[in-house]
Every structure is written in structure tokens, then in C-alpha cells.
Amino acid sequence: IYECLAEGGITRMLGVYQDPSEVGSIGSIRSARPYYLELALGHDAIFIHAGGSEDAYADIKAWGVTALDGVNGPYCGSSPGSNLMWRDADRRRNLGYEHSVITTGSTIEEKFATYSFRQEHKDGYTYPITFADDGTPEGGTTANTVTVPFSNYKTGVFTYDDESGIYLVEEYGKPYVDGNTGEQVAVTNVLVVQTSCWNSGDKYGHMEVDLTGSGSGYYACGGKIIPIQWSKPDRNSPFTYTD
């Protein structure tokens, strides 16, 4: 799950799934921004969204992104399972129209089987990260709490639970709760990428986020943290993290 700064000081999240079939409900599905497209391209992924900024629509076309749009495309229905996405009546009534588009992992799997676009990685694509049984960094500093100040409005807080060996996630001073399970969201790995973020200056306050090049950051796992370097040489390349 990538969490990135968006307009107004809030953040939006991009979930990346190798196999979405058992994921459950996914949403709300929101509109595209160019830097989310860059993240998707780095995974050679299919990008699901509902609307987008003018820049994002231009980049989808220019960059050749396989993007399935629930607002200006044929992928949104009016009832569960009627299309790749649909507007949930309860969310529309209680949370607002823009927060109502959802899907499920099983629906993605079912609908993708009927689509004709490429669903295998392109020739030569490799992803430079693998998972270890224990990723606790050697020589790391104790990190019982990791705070990520995205803006004056939003700070992410990750608190290590020694018993389970995972980080519990908070936002806005409260536990961040998984809508499928009712449990607090918990993660094993916390990667913090430090880069330039700035207001584009348009009337909507859209943000620009620099994801190409290299920079510094942090990696936390097992209650320990180390400084890292990240690199992403171009929009189509995945992130590489090094100590």
C-alpha cells in the first residue's frame, strides 16, 4: 500500500495486489493523479480508478497506461457485481457521492477473465524486492513508534506491537480500522520515501510529487529502523531500496 500526499493536505492510498481474489471490498476508489500512475507503471500494473485530473488523463494516454476508469469509462455499474466497479448505496447516502465507488477482489478476478488487455508482465520485467522470513534490519535503531508527517493536517503513526511483531497504524489520532474486518490495520514493513512535493498552482490545489531520481528515506521492521536510499530512474521502473 502506497500512501501519498494529495490536495488539501490529505493523503490517498494506492493498493497493489498480486492476487486480489481474497481481498474483499476495495474502496472507495478515487480519481487518478500522475504520480499514482508512475507508481502503477513501476509495477507494470493495471490501474483501476474513478475519474482523474486533467494531467492524469493526458498522461494515461501519453504513457500508455492500462487504466480502467469508473467515471469516464465503461467500468462502473449500479449494483454489486454488475460491472468492475459500482456505486454503493450506503456509502453514497452516508459518505457522499465521491466516496461511493467500490469493487471487490473476487469481482476484479471475475471481470479480468473477460477482458482482452495484457495481464501478464511484459518481457524483461523484474521487481527487485523479495520478502525474507525476518526483515528486521541489522544494526537498526529501536523504533517503537514511527511518525510520518505528510502535512500539517495528516500525520501517519505506526506503533510497534512486540507480541505480534507488527506495526499498528493510526491516523488523525485514532486507530486506522480495516473496513472489511473491523480490526486495526497492521503492517510488517514501513518504508518512508522522502522526496519533493509541491502545489501545482492550479485552482484545485493538485499536488506534484517527484518520484524519478533518487533520495533518502527509512525502513522499519521488527521494531528497528535504518536510513535507506531509494531510486527510480524513470516512470516505468520500480523503486529500488538500498542500505
PDB file of C-alpha atoms in Angstrom:
ATOM      1  CA  ILE A   1       0.000   0.000   0.000  1.00  0.00           C
ATOM      2  CA  TYR A   2       1.431   3.355  -1.078  1.00  0.00           C
ATOM      3  CA  GLU A   3       0.262   6.446   0.804  1.00  0.00           C
ATOM      4  CA  CYS A   4       0.945   9.769  -0.913  1.00  0.00           C
ATOM      5  CA  LEU A   5       0.154  13.400  -0.258  1.00  0.00           C
ATOM      6  CA  ALA A   6      -2.843  14.765  -2.159  1.00  0.00           C
ATOM      7  CA  GLU A   7      -4.510  18.163  -2.362  1.00  0.00           C
ATOM      8  CA  GLY A   8      -5.689  19.827   0.852  1.00  0.00           C
ATOM      9  CA  GLY A   9      -3.042  18.119   2.985  1.00  0.00           C
ATOM     10  CA  ILE A  10      -4.851  14.769   2.954  1.00  0.00           C
ATOM     11  CA  THR A  11      -3.366  11.550   1.641  1.00  0.00           C
ATOM     12  CA  ARG A  12      -4.667   8.919  -0.740  1.00  0.00           C
ATOM     13  CA  MET A  13      -3.634   5.303  -0.913  1.00  0.00           C
ATOM     14  CA  LEU A  14      -2.755   3.053  -3.832  1.00  0.00           C
ATOM     15  CA  GLY A  15      -3.132  -0.666  -3.182  1.00  0.00           C
ATOM     16  CA  VAL A  16      -1.080  -3.101  -5.256  1.00  0.00           C
ATOM     17  CA  TYR A  17      -2.288  -6.702  -5.409  1.00  0.00           C
ATOM     18  CA  GLN A  18      -0.563  -9.746  -6.868  1.00  0.00           C
ATOM     19  CA  ASP A  19      -3.723 -11.801  -6.310  1.00  0.00           C
ATOM     20  CA  PRO A  20      -6.809  -9.783  -5.344  1.00  0.00           C
ATOM     21  CA  SER A  21      -9.223 -12.731  -5.216  1.00  0.00           C
ATOM     22  CA  GLU A  22      -9.383 -12.963  -1.392  1.00  0.00           C
ATOM     23  CA  VAL A  23      -9.096  -9.248  -0.648  1.00  0.00           C
ATOM     24  CA  GLY A  24     -12.783  -8.457  -0.016  1.00  0.00           C
ATOM     25  CA  SER A  25     -14.205  -4.979  -0.569  1.00  0.00           C
ATOM     26  CA  ILE A  26     -11.846  -2.355  -2.013  1.00  0.00           C
ATOM     27  CA  GLY A  27     -12.717   1.327  -1.887  1.00  0.00           C
ATOM     28  CA  SER A  28     -13.601   3.955  -2.046  1.00  0.00           C
ATOM     29  CA  ILE A  29     -11.995   4.111  -5.483  1.00  0.00           C
ATOM     30  CA  ARG A  30     -10.902   7.659  -6.204  1.00  0.00           C
ATOM     31  CA  SER A  31      -9.542   9.706  -9.069  1.00  0.00           C
ATOM     32  CA  ALA A  32      -6.136   9.420 -10.730  1.00  0.00           C
ATOM     33  CA  ARG A  33      -3.127  11.700 -10.339  1.00  0.00           C
ATOM     34  CA  PRO A  34       0.073  11.499 -12.421  1.00  0.00           C
ATOM     35  CA  TYR A  35       2.287  10.234  -9.600  1.00  0.00           C
ATOM     36  CA  TYR A  36      -0.064   7.332  -8.840  1.00  0.00           C
ATOM     37  CA  LEU A  37       0.268   6.375 -12.499  1.00  0.00           C
ATOM     38  CA  GLU A  38       4.048   6.356 -12.069  1.00  0.00           C
ATOM     39  CA  LEU A  39       3.732   4.017  -9.101  1.00  0.00           C
ATOM     40  CA  ALA A  40       1.491   1.676 -11.104  1.00  0.00           C
ATOM     41  CA  LEU A  41       3.855   1.732 -14.085  1.00  0.00           C
ATOM     42  CA  GLY A  42       6.739   0.755 -11.800  1.00  0.00           C
ATOM     43  CA  HIS A  43       4.846  -2.444 -11.006  1.00  0.00           C
ATOM     44  CA  ASP A  44       3.783  -2.983 -14.641  1.00  0.00           C
ATOM     45  CA  ALA A  45       0.277  -2.959 -13.144  1.00  0.00           C
ATOM     46  CA  ILE A  46      -3.271  -2.452 -14.365  1.00  0.00           C
ATOM     47  CA  PHE A  47      -4.573   0.797 -12.860  1.00  0.00           C
ATOM     48  CA  ILE A  48      -8.171   0.986 -11.584  1.00  0.00           C
ATOM     49  CA  HIS A  49      -9.558   4.464 -10.847  1.00  0.00           C
ATOM     50  CA  ALA A  50     -12.693   6.603 -10.846  1.00  0.00           C
ATOM     51  CA  GLY A  51     -12.030   9.877 -12.640  1.00  0.00           C
ATOM     52  CA  GLY A  52      -8.846  11.905 -12.620  1.00  0.00           C
ATOM     53  CA  SER A  53      -7.165  15.257 -13.008  1.00  0.00           C
ATOM     54  CA  GLU A  54      -6.662  16.705 -16.499  1.00  0.00           C
ATOM     55  CA  ASP A  55      -2.950  15.979 -16.217  1.00  0.00           C
ATOM     56  CA  ALA A  56      -3.636  12.374 -15.237  1.00  0.00           C
ATOM     57  CA  TYR A  57      -5.929  11.792 -18.209  1.00  0.00           C
ATOM     58  CA  ALA A  58      -3.321  13.286 -20.544  1.00  0.00           C
ATOM     59  CA  ASP A  59      -0.595  11.101 -19.022  1.00  0.00           C
ATOM     60  CA  ILE A  60      -2.682   7.916 -19.210  1.00  0.00           C
ATOM     61  CA  LYS A  61      -2.857   8.440 -22.975  1.00  0.00           C
ATOM     62  CA  ALA A  62       0.722   9.648 -23.446  1.00  0.00           C
ATOM     63  CA  TRP A  63       2.322   6.978 -21.257  1.00  0.00           C
ATOM     64  CA  GLY A  64       0.201   4.062 -22.442  1.00  0.00           C
ATOM     65  CA  VAL A  65      -1.182   3.184 -19.016  1.00  0.00           C
ATOM     66  CA  THR A  66      -3.724   0.361 -18.906  1.00  0.00           C
ATOM     67  CA  ALA A  67      -6.264   2.359 -16.882  1.00  0.00           C
ATOM     68  CA  LEU A  68      -9.821   1.220 -16.145  1.00  0.00           C
ATOM     69  CA  ASP A  69     -11.980   4.256 -15.346  1.00  0.00           C
ATOM     70  CA  GLY A  70     -15.222   4.095 -13.390  1.00  0.00           C
ATOM     71  CA  VAL A  71     -16.285   7.672 -14.227  1.00  0.00           C
ATOM     72  CA  ASN A  72     -15.367   8.380 -17.851  1.00  0.00           C
ATOM     73  CA  GLY A  73     -15.170   4.757 -18.884  1.00  0.00           C
ATOM     74  CA  PRO A  74     -17.445   1.717 -19.208  1.00  0.00           C
ATOM     75  CA  TYR A  75     -16.400   0.044 -15.950  1.00  0.00           C
ATOM     76  CA  CYS A  76     -18.932   1.274 -13.353  1.00  0.00           C
ATOM     77  CA  GLY A  77     -22.329  -0.325 -12.736  1.00  0.00           C
ATOM     78  CA  SER A  78     -25.258   0.449 -10.473  1.00  0.00           C
ATOM     79  CA  SER A  79     -25.323  -2.696  -8.337  1.00  0.00           C
ATOM     80  CA  PRO A  80     -22.789  -5.078  -6.757  1.00  0.00           C
ATOM     81  CA  GLY A  81     -21.094  -7.266  -9.344  1.00  0.00           C
ATOM     82  CA  SER A  82     -22.843  -5.587 -12.272  1.00  0.00           C
ATOM     83  CA  ASN A  83     -19.518  -4.238 -13.537  1.00  0.00           C
ATOM     84  CA  LEU A  84     -15.884  -3.972 -12.458  1.00  0.00           C
ATOM     85  CA  MET A  85     -16.950  -1.185 -10.053  1.00  0.00           C
ATOM     86  CA  TRP A  86     -20.260   0.131  -8.744  1.00  0.00           C
ATOM     87  CA  ARG A  87     -21.617   2.896  -6.519  1.00  0.00           C
ATOM     88  CA  ASP A  88     -22.518   1.578  -3.087  1.00  0.00           C
ATOM     89  CA  ALA A  89     -25.887   2.945  -1.937  1.00  0.00           C
ATOM     90  CA  ASP A  90     -24.987   3.152   1.768  1.00  0.00           C
ATOM     91  CA  ARG A  91     -21.687   4.905   1.113  1.00  0.00           C
ATOM     92  CA  ARG A  92     -23.374   7.283  -1.331  1.00  0.00           C
ATOM     93  CA  ARG A  93     -26.008   8.162   1.245  1.00  0.00           C
ATOM     94  CA  ASN A  94     -23.726   8.463   4.301  1.00  0.00           C
ATOM     95  CA  LEU A  95     -20.291   9.407   2.955  1.00  0.00           C
ATOM     96  CA  GLY A  96     -21.006  11.301  -0.265  1.00  0.00           C
ATOM     97  CA  TYR A  97     -21.093  10.606  -3.973  1.00  0.00           C
ATOM     98  CA  GLU A  98     -17.322  10.880  -4.481  1.00  0.00           C
ATOM     99  CA  HIS A  99     -16.679   8.227  -1.802  1.00  0.00           C
ATOM    100  CA  SER A 100     -19.155   5.651  -3.126  1.00  0.00           C
ATOM    101  CA  VAL A 101     -17.306   3.706  -5.866  1.00  0.00           C
ATOM    102  CA  ILE A 102     -16.145   0.281  -4.705  1.00  0.00           C
ATOM    103  CA  THR A 103     -15.257  -3.163  -6.002  1.00  0.00           C
ATOM    104  CA  THR A 104     -14.183  -6.495  -4.547  1.00  0.00           C
ATOM    105  CA  GLY A 105     -11.187  -8.689  -5.178  1.00  0.00           C
ATOM    106  CA  SER A 106     -13.377 -11.517  -6.464  1.00  0.00           C
ATOM    107  CA  THR A 107     -15.084  -9.132  -8.895  1.00  0.00           C
ATOM    108  CA  ILE A 108     -11.714  -7.991 -10.254  1.00  0.00           C
ATOM    109  CA  GLU A 109     -10.720 -11.619 -10.816  1.00  0.00           C
ATOM    110  CA  GLU A 110     -14.056 -12.442 -12.482  1.00  0.00           C
ATOM    111  CA  LYS A 111     -14.158  -9.403 -14.773  1.00  0.00           C
ATOM    112  CA  PHE A 112     -10.480  -9.536 -15.730  1.00  0.00           C
ATOM    113  CA  ALA A 113     -11.076 -13.024 -17.157  1.00  0.00           C
ATOM    114  CA  THR A 114     -13.359 -11.420 -19.772  1.00  0.00           C
ATOM    115  CA  TYR A 115     -11.011  -8.571 -20.765  1.00  0.00           C
ATOM    116  CA  SER A 116      -8.557  -8.687 -23.662  1.00  0.00           C
ATOM    117  CA  PHE A 117      -5.722  -6.413 -22.492  1.00  0.00           C
ATOM    118  CA  ARG A 118      -2.340  -7.810 -21.450  1.00  0.00           C
ATOM    119  CA  GLN A 119      -2.473  -9.418 -17.998  1.00  0.00           C
ATOM    120  CA  GLU A 120       0.999 -10.940 -17.878  1.00  0.00           C
ATOM    121  CA  HIS A 121       4.156  -8.964 -17.152  1.00  0.00           C
ATOM    122  CA  LYS A 122       5.911  -7.585 -20.196  1.00  0.00           C
ATOM    123  CA  ASP A 123       9.031  -9.358 -21.388  1.00  0.00           C
ATOM    124  CA  GLY A 124      12.048  -8.487 -19.280  1.00  0.00           C
ATOM    125  CA  TYR A 125      10.114  -7.008 -16.351  1.00  0.00           C
ATOM    126  CA  THR A 126      11.621  -7.768 -12.969  1.00  0.00           C
ATOM    127  CA  TYR A 127      10.792  -6.475  -9.497  1.00  0.00           C
ATOM    128  CA  PRO A 128      13.882  -6.047  -7.312  1.00  0.00           C
ATOM    129  CA  ILE A 129      12.283  -6.809  -3.931  1.00  0.00           C
ATOM    130  CA  THR A 130      11.703 -10.197  -2.303  1.00  0.00           C
ATOM    131  CA  PHE A 131      10.367 -10.973   1.151  1.00  0.00           C
ATOM    132  CA  ALA A 132      12.503 -12.514   3.909  1.00  0.00           C
ATOM    133  CA  ASP A 133      11.224 -14.570   6.827  1.00  0.00           C
ATOM    134  CA  ASP A 134      12.563 -11.851   9.116  1.00  0.00           C
ATOM    135  CA  GLY A 135      13.300  -8.440   7.626  1.00  0.00           C
ATOM    136  CA  THR A 136      14.422  -6.791  10.876  1.00  0.00           C
ATOM    137  CA  PRO A 137      17.351  -4.599   9.773  1.00  0.00           C
ATOM    138  CA  GLU A 138      20.727  -5.478  11.269  1.00  0.00           C
ATOM    139  CA  GLY A 139      22.191  -2.681  13.347  1.00  0.00           C
ATOM    140  CA  GLY A 140      18.901  -0.818  13.363  1.00  0.00           C
ATOM    141  CA  THR A 141      17.870   1.733  15.961  1.00  0.00           C
ATOM    142  CA  THR A 142      14.928   0.910  18.214  1.00  0.00           C
ATOM    143  CA  ALA A 143      11.764   2.276  16.642  1.00  0.00           C
ATOM    144  CA  ASN A 144       8.708   1.604  18.776  1.00  0.00           C
ATOM    145  CA  THR A 145       6.846   4.474  17.104  1.00  0.00           C
ATOM    146  CA  VAL A 146       7.383   5.765  13.569  1.00  0.00           C
ATOM    147  CA  THR A 147       5.668   9.052  12.690  1.00  0.00           C
ATOM    148  CA  VAL A 148       5.323  10.282   9.107  1.00  0.00           C
ATOM    149  CA  PRO A 149       4.275  13.961   8.902  1.00  0.00           C
ATOM    150  CA  PHE A 150       2.753  14.259   5.425  1.00  0.00           C
ATOM    151  CA  SER A 151       1.365  17.735   6.107  1.00  0.00           C
ATOM    152  CA  ASN A 152       0.098  19.975   8.888  1.00  0.00           C
ATOM    153  CA  TYR A 153      -3.193  18.108   8.539  1.00  0.00           C
ATOM    154  CA  LYS A 154      -2.102  14.475   8.247  1.00  0.00           C
ATOM    155  CA  THR A 155       0.498  12.503  10.188  1.00  0.00           C
ATOM    156  CA  GLY A 156       0.759   8.753   9.921  1.00  0.00           C
ATOM    157  CA  VAL A 157       1.680   6.893  13.121  1.00  0.00           C
ATOM    158  CA  PHE A 158       2.997   3.316  13.209  1.00  0.00           C
ATOM    159  CA  THR A 159       3.304   1.771  16.696  1.00  0.00           C
ATOM    160  CA  TYR A 160       5.214  -1.467  17.102  1.00  0.00           C
ATOM    161  CA  ASP A 161       3.471  -4.323  18.878  1.00  0.00           C
ATOM    162  CA  ASP A 162       6.174  -6.562  20.303  1.00  0.00           C
ATOM    163  CA  GLU A 163       3.864  -9.515  20.877  1.00  0.00           C
ATOM    164  CA  SER A 164       2.722  -9.779  17.251  1.00  0.00           C
ATOM    165  CA  GLY A 165       5.861  -8.309  15.663  1.00  0.00           C
ATOM    166  CA  ILE A 166       3.922  -5.823  13.526  1.00  0.00           C
ATOM    167  CA  TYR A 167       3.211  -2.105  13.390  1.00  0.00           C
ATOM    168  CA  LEU A 168      -0.303  -0.905  14.240  1.00  0.00           C
ATOM    169  CA  VAL A 169      -1.420   2.062  12.146  1.00  0.00           C
ATOM    170  CA  GLU A 170      -3.076   5.243  13.420  1.00  0.00           C
ATOM    171  CA  GLU A 171      -4.297   8.372  11.652  1.00  0.00           C
ATOM    172  CA  TYR A 172      -5.957  11.550  12.912  1.00  0.00           C
ATOM    173  CA  GLY A 173      -5.243  10.415  16.471  1.00  0.00           C
ATOM    174  CA  LYS A 174      -7.253   7.198  16.194  1.00  0.00           C
ATOM    175  CA  PRO A 175      -6.643   3.597  15.100  1.00  0.00           C
ATOM    176  CA  TYR A 176      -6.876   3.154  11.333  1.00  0.00           C
ATOM    177  CA  VAL A 177      -9.556   0.457  11.004  1.00  0.00           C
ATOM    178  CA  ASP A 178      -9.925  -2.075   8.184  1.00  0.00           C
ATOM    179  CA  GLY A 179     -13.485  -1.788   6.883  1.00  0.00           C
ATOM    180  CA  ASN A 180     -13.593  -5.483   5.954  1.00  0.00           C
ATOM    181  CA  THR A 181     -12.516  -6.893   9.318  1.00  0.00           C
ATOM    182  CA  GLY A 182     -13.173  -4.114  11.845  1.00  0.00           C
ATOM    183  CA  GLU A 183      -9.621  -4.588  13.126  1.00  0.00           C
ATOM    184  CA  GLN A 184      -6.843  -2.025  13.316  1.00  0.00           C
ATOM    185  CA  VAL A 185      -4.674  -2.023  10.200  1.00  0.00           C
ATOM    186  CA  ALA A 186      -1.289  -3.628  10.865  1.00  0.00           C
ATOM    187  CA  VAL A 187       1.812  -3.831   8.678  1.00  0.00           C
ATOM    188  CA  THR A 188       5.102  -5.692   8.871  1.00  0.00           C
ATOM    189  CA  ASN A 189       7.243  -3.271   6.846  1.00  0.00           C
ATOM    190  CA  VAL A 190       7.247   0.537   6.910  1.00  0.00           C
ATOM    191  CA  LEU A 191       9.131   2.261   4.070  1.00  0.00           C
ATOM    192  CA  VAL A 192       9.364   6.055   4.174  1.00  0.00           C
ATOM    193  CA  VAL A 193      10.375   7.749   0.911  1.00  0.00           C
ATOM    194  CA  GLN A 194      11.458  11.379   1.257  1.00  0.00           C
ATOM    195  CA  THR A 195      11.003  13.456  -1.888  1.00  0.00           C
ATOM    196  CA  SER A 196       9.808  16.825  -3.163  1.00  0.00           C
ATOM    197  CA  CYS A 197       6.050  17.532  -3.021  1.00  0.00           C
ATOM    198  CA  TRP A 198       4.584  20.865  -4.101  1.00  0.00           C
ATOM    199  CA  ASN A 199       1.337  22.544  -5.065  1.00  0.00           C
ATOM    200  CA  SER A 200       0.936  22.688  -8.843  1.00  0.00           C
ATOM    201  CA  GLY A 201      -0.698  26.114  -8.605  1.00  0.00           C
ATOM    202  CA  ASP A 202      -3.915  25.162 -10.380  1.00  0.00           C
ATOM    203  CA  LYS A 203      -7.322  26.129  -8.995  1.00  0.00           C
ATOM    204  CA  TYR A 204      -7.814  22.690  -7.443  1.00  0.00           C
ATOM    205  CA  GLY A 205      -4.575  22.685  -5.463  1.00  0.00           C
ATOM    206  CA  HIS A 206      -3.376  19.491  -7.133  1.00  0.00           C
ATOM    207  CA  MET A 207      -0.003  18.269  -5.921  1.00  0.00           C
ATOM    208  CA  GLU A 208       3.140  17.337  -7.801  1.00  0.00           C
ATOM    209  CA  VAL A 209       5.279  14.540  -6.329  1.00  0.00           C
ATOM    210  CA  ASP A 210       8.767  13.846  -7.685  1.00  0.00           C
ATOM    211  CA  LEU A 211       9.222  10.073  -7.972  1.00  0.00           C
ATOM    212  CA  THR A 212      12.001   9.984 -10.581  1.00  0.00           C
ATOM    213  CA  GLY A 213      15.639  10.004  -9.500  1.00  0.00           C
ATOM    214  CA  SER A 214      16.897   9.104  -6.040  1.00  0.00           C
ATOM    215  CA  GLY A 215      16.746  10.211  -2.454  1.00  0.00           C
ATOM    216  CA  SER A 216      16.790   9.198   1.169  1.00  0.00           C
ATOM    217  CA  GLY A 217      14.301   7.517   3.446  1.00  0.00           C
ATOM    218  CA  TYR A 218      13.821   4.994   6.236  1.00  0.00           C
ATOM    219  CA  TYR A 219      12.974   1.323   6.609  1.00  0.00           C
ATOM    220  CA  ALA A 220      11.391  -0.093   9.764  1.00  0.00           C
ATOM    221  CA  CYS A 221      10.629  -3.721  10.584  1.00  0.00           C
ATOM    222  CA  GLY A 222      10.651  -5.792  13.755  1.00  0.00           C
ATOM    223  CA  GLY A 223      10.857  -2.675  15.949  1.00  0.00           C
ATOM    224  CA  LYS A 224      14.108  -1.480  14.331  1.00  0.00           C
ATOM    225  CA  ILE A 225      14.754   1.288  11.792  1.00  0.00           C
ATOM    226  CA  ILE A 226      17.609   2.199   9.447  1.00  0.00           C
ATOM    227  CA  PRO A 227      18.206   5.011   6.949  1.00  0.00           C
ATOM    228  CA  ILE A 228      17.964   3.931   3.307  1.00  0.00           C
ATOM    229  CA  GLN A 229      18.405   5.281  -0.184  1.00  0.00           C
ATOM    230  CA  TRP A 230      15.733   4.926  -2.877  1.00  0.00           C
ATOM    231  CA  SER A 231      16.000   5.178  -6.628  1.00  0.00           C
ATOM    232  CA  LYS A 232      13.541   5.134  -9.533  1.00  0.00           C
ATOM    233  CA  PRO A 233      15.358   6.046 -12.748  1.00  0.00           C
ATOM    234  CA  ASP A 234      12.205   6.647 -14.825  1.00  0.00           C
ATOM    235  CA  ARG A 235       8.428   6.411 -14.604  1.00  0.00           C
ATOM    236  CA  ASN A 236       8.358   2.824 -15.885  1.00  0.00           C
ATOM    237  CA  SER A 237      10.904   1.485 -13.395  1.00  0.00           C
ATOM    238  CA  PRO A 238      10.129   0.103  -9.935  1.00  0.00           C
ATOM    239  CA  PHE A 239      11.583   1.559  -6.761  1.00  0.00           C
ATOM    240  CA  THR A 240      14.856   0.105  -5.554  1.00  0.00           C
ATOM    241  CA  TYR A 241      15.789   0.466  -1.884  1.00  0.00           C
ATOM    242  CA  THR A 242      19.348   0.078  -0.577  1.00  0.00           C
ATOM    243  CA  ASP A 243      21.068   0.413   2.774  1.00  0.00           C
TER     244      ASP A 243
END
